[in-house]
XYZ file of C-alpha atoms in Angstrom:
264
model
C -10.322 -0.463 -10.060
C -10.581 -0.802 -6.195
C -7.555 0.876 -4.243
C -6.596 -0.125 -0.842
C -5.091 2.287 1.602
C -2.517 0.140 3.771
C -2.087 1.766 7.205
C 1.374 0.819 8.078
C 2.735 0.580 11.925
C 6.006 -0.137 11.445
C 8.967 2.310 10.329
C 10.618 -0.155 7.999
C 9.181 -3.477 6.543
C 11.429 -5.615 4.712
C 10.603 -9.227 3.100
C 11.996 -11.386 0.088
C 9.357 -12.930 -1.929
C 9.232 -14.916 -5.220
C 6.588 -12.860 -6.799
C 4.686 -9.514 -6.657
C 1.305 -8.870 -5.487
C -1.749 -7.327 -7.731
C -3.175 -5.741 -4.818
C -3.871 -1.917 -6.039
C -2.681 0.081 -2.694
C -1.148 3.080 -1.466
C 0.277 4.322 1.503
C 2.217 7.321 3.251
C 5.667 5.309 3.060
C 7.930 4.848 0.302
C 8.085 1.546 -1.330
C 11.276 -0.072 -2.961
C 11.218 -3.500 -5.051
C 14.583 -4.778 -6.095
C 14.648 -7.511 -8.740
C 17.379 -10.098 -8.276
C 15.983 -12.589 -10.266
C 12.417 -12.813 -12.400
C 10.213 -10.235 -14.322
C 7.102 -8.099 -13.439
C 5.451 -5.396 -14.730
C 5.146 -2.354 -12.103
C 2.428 0.437 -12.065
C 2.580 3.727 -10.368
C -0.044 6.127 -10.847
C -0.799 5.981 -14.640
C 2.710 4.699 -15.563
C 3.817 1.184 -16.243
C 7.336 -0.411 -16.247
C 8.785 -3.743 -17.236
C 10.982 -4.893 -14.320
C 14.095 -7.068 -15.188
C 16.694 -8.457 -13.158
C 18.852 -5.492 -11.644
C 15.962 -3.113 -11.928
C 15.110 -0.962 -8.872
C 11.349 0.323 -8.712
C 10.447 3.197 -6.033
C 7.102 4.753 -5.215
C 6.974 8.046 -3.312
C 4.320 8.608 -0.497
C 0.536 8.228 -1.594
C 1.215 7.296 -5.276
C -0.833 4.255 -6.254
C 0.794 1.049 -7.363
C 0.546 -2.469 -8.009
C 2.342 -5.191 -9.757
C 1.904 -8.207 -12.043
C 4.555 -11.069 -11.603
C 5.334 -12.246 -15.410
C 8.132 -14.396 -14.026
C 8.624 -15.673 -10.444
C 12.057 -15.379 -9.259
C 13.746 -13.392 -6.322
C 12.360 -10.028 -5.392
C 13.512 -7.747 -2.444
C 10.667 -5.549 -1.096
C 11.096 -2.579 1.391
C 8.490 -0.160 2.661
C 9.906 2.683 5.034
C 8.662 5.925 6.305
C 10.123 9.406 4.812
C 11.081 9.990 8.506
C 14.048 8.014 8.365
C 15.753 9.979 5.363
C 17.633 12.551 7.066
C 17.203 16.030 6.080
C 14.779 15.203 3.410
C 11.765 13.688 4.727
C 9.701 16.569 4.433
C 10.633 17.048 0.765
C 9.942 13.324 -0.151
C 6.518 13.265 1.506
C 5.261 16.119 -0.927
C 6.879 15.041 -4.008
C 6.704 12.289 -6.887
C 9.502 11.052 -8.902
C 9.617 11.738 -12.756
C 10.383 8.135 -13.173
C 9.807 5.070 -10.777
C 12.468 2.764 -12.355
C 16.163 2.713 -11.999
C 18.788 0.338 -13.375
C 20.781 -0.824 -10.420
C 23.010 -2.769 -12.820
C 24.562 0.472 -13.898
C 25.591 1.344 -10.324
C 28.293 -0.433 -8.594
C 27.586 1.502 -5.327
C 23.772 1.040 -5.425
C 24.218 -2.844 -6.120
C 26.184 -3.177 -3.203
C 23.661 -1.464 -1.030
C 21.144 -3.892 -2.020
C 23.633 -6.880 -1.380
C 24.026 -5.431 2.126
C 20.410 -5.363 2.894
C 20.189 -8.820 1.341
C 22.542 -10.282 3.800
C 21.809 -7.865 6.847
C 20.965 -10.085 9.858
C 21.459 -10.086 13.774
C 20.489 -8.010 16.523
C 21.063 -4.630 14.646
C 19.473 -5.707 11.273
C 16.983 -2.782 11.500
C 19.700 -0.178 12.177
C 21.805 -1.388 9.596
C 19.047 -1.453 7.004
C 18.018 2.168 8.068
C 21.886 3.368 7.189
C 21.643 1.454 4.033
C 18.338 3.254 2.970
C 19.664 6.497 3.686
C 22.963 5.445 1.589
C 20.556 4.397 -1.282
C 18.306 7.651 -1.154
C 21.536 9.552 -1.273
C 22.614 7.796 -4.716
C 19.473 8.058 -6.437
C 18.015 11.246 -5.490
C 20.513 13.207 -7.737
C 19.163 11.516 -10.584
C 15.553 11.992 -9.894
C 13.586 15.342 -10.775
C 10.946 15.613 -7.974
C 7.528 17.102 -8.743
C 5.826 18.893 -5.943
C 2.461 17.681 -5.327
C -0.410 20.075 -4.326
C 0.657 19.962 -0.472
C -2.730 21.181 0.378
C -4.424 18.299 -1.449
C -2.153 15.845 -0.294
C -2.296 16.814 3.265
C -6.071 16.662 3.406
C -6.119 13.593 1.141
C -3.889 11.558 3.794
C -5.791 13.004 6.833
C -9.267 11.572 5.287
C -7.677 8.352 4.191
C -5.879 8.049 7.723
C -9.362 9.056 9.403
C -11.252 6.535 7.462
C -8.863 4.022 8.295
C -9.393 4.262 11.864
C -12.892 4.726 11.844
C -14.671 2.415 9.126
C -15.864 -0.010 11.638
C -18.327 2.638 12.870
C -21.425 4.172 11.421
C -19.341 6.291 9.434
C -20.775 8.921 6.992
C -19.576 11.532 4.604
C -21.261 13.966 6.625
C -19.355 12.622 9.822
C -15.716 12.657 8.121
C -16.697 16.171 7.084
C -17.570 17.605 10.618
C -14.917 15.679 12.124
C -12.005 17.158 9.603
C -13.782 20.452 9.277
C -13.558 19.875 5.460
C -16.470 20.313 2.873
C -18.409 16.988 2.229
C -18.044 17.780 -1.685
C -14.342 18.184 -1.444
C -13.997 15.085 0.281
C -15.589 13.144 -2.122
C -14.040 15.087 -5.078
C -10.576 13.862 -3.487
C -11.594 10.266 -3.127
C -13.255 9.836 -6.423
C -9.737 11.529 -8.180
C -7.091 9.552 -6.180
C -9.285 6.429 -5.462
C -11.757 6.303 -8.630
C -14.534 4.990 -6.481
C -16.830 7.038 -4.507
C -17.030 7.381 -0.344
C -19.436 4.517 0.087
C -17.236 2.252 -2.383
C -14.061 2.828 -0.489
C -15.654 2.357 3.053
C -17.067 -0.828 1.836
C -13.556 -2.036 0.573
C -11.853 -1.385 3.774
C -14.598 -3.509 5.582
C -14.599 -6.322 3.214
C -10.511 -6.422 3.667
C -10.759 -6.803 7.036
C -13.756 -9.325 6.922
C -11.596 -11.468 4.531
C -8.690 -11.384 7.112
C -11.316 -12.519 10.092
C -12.555 -15.016 7.675
C -9.414 -16.588 6.961
C -7.533 -16.483 10.452
C -10.420 -17.091 12.786
C -13.304 -19.121 13.388
C -15.579 -16.240 14.419
C -19.185 -16.554 12.879
C -19.918 -14.439 9.972
C -22.751 -12.737 11.429
C -20.353 -11.520 14.238
C -17.716 -10.528 11.497
C -20.297 -8.400 9.779
C -20.890 -6.287 12.837
C -17.466 -6.340 13.701
C -16.498 -4.599 10.654
C -19.249 -2.030 10.434
C -22.110 -3.796 8.534
C -25.543 -2.555 9.938
C -27.023 -6.001 8.866
C -25.938 -9.186 7.607
C -28.145 -8.675 4.490
C -25.864 -5.603 3.475
C -22.767 -7.560 4.162
C -23.260 -10.409 2.111
C -24.385 -8.108 -0.660
C -21.385 -5.957 -0.291
C -18.806 -9.063 -0.129
C -20.398 -10.855 -2.979
C -20.054 -7.559 -5.187
C -16.284 -7.104 -4.245
C -15.050 -10.619 -3.866
C -17.439 -12.225 -6.382
C -17.983 -14.987 -3.701
C -20.210 -15.264 -0.682
C -18.607 -14.896 2.845
C -19.267 -18.538 3.349
C -17.586 -19.492 -0.150
C -14.414 -17.225 0.776
C -13.878 -19.055 3.974
C -14.321 -22.508 2.651
C -12.027 -21.887 -0.340
C -9.393 -20.523 2.170
C -9.984 -23.286 4.502
C -9.531 -25.826 1.339
C -6.115 -23.944 0.515
C -4.916 -24.229 3.664
C -5.281 -27.835 4.115
C -3.584 -28.507 0.856
C -0.076 -27.258 1.826
């Protein structure tokens, strides 16, 4: 199972979708899904939940999560920094909940919050959503039992992931990361294996191939130049890693993406 670390740049991201994505990922933000219509299975760490209309799914910072859409419908997805939660950001950043699913149908106040977020608009939309998210958290936190994760491990893990996310295009090695972060390379390797279920080189290659896919889809940059841009030393190593992760060559991936665009 390949896990992608998503480096978010906005404090709040809000979107509506007819389905939920299968990409296994984590980030330092909270993620909330509210099901208006449809049915999906949501996974958080080692737990799975069936989401029906009226259900809310929430993951806390650095929880690995992904989805499988069973029935397309209407989903609200909100990703937001714990820093916006007044007075509790530090507690939330260091905790995971005992459950990741909440029935909104049983809580009129909570349902109204999601209805207001759904209809929010205008110049102060983000300000309004910020306020609604604080109300939402005030309604759900009393019903959750928060378990404090190992703060030292969590902080070190985030620092490692953040450093790799910003430096994977360079000639990055485990020794280089260890020296830069003043951590044991064996400790770094242990954390990556434990949390992401892959070794250091596999993780770096996944970051590089993810960016390569974006460039192949969205630009006309030559494949050899993309290989160099994302940090591979040779086109041969790029092609080999790409085929291993994506099951097609870079040229085939670009061709398939272009064909898909033309079909719309």
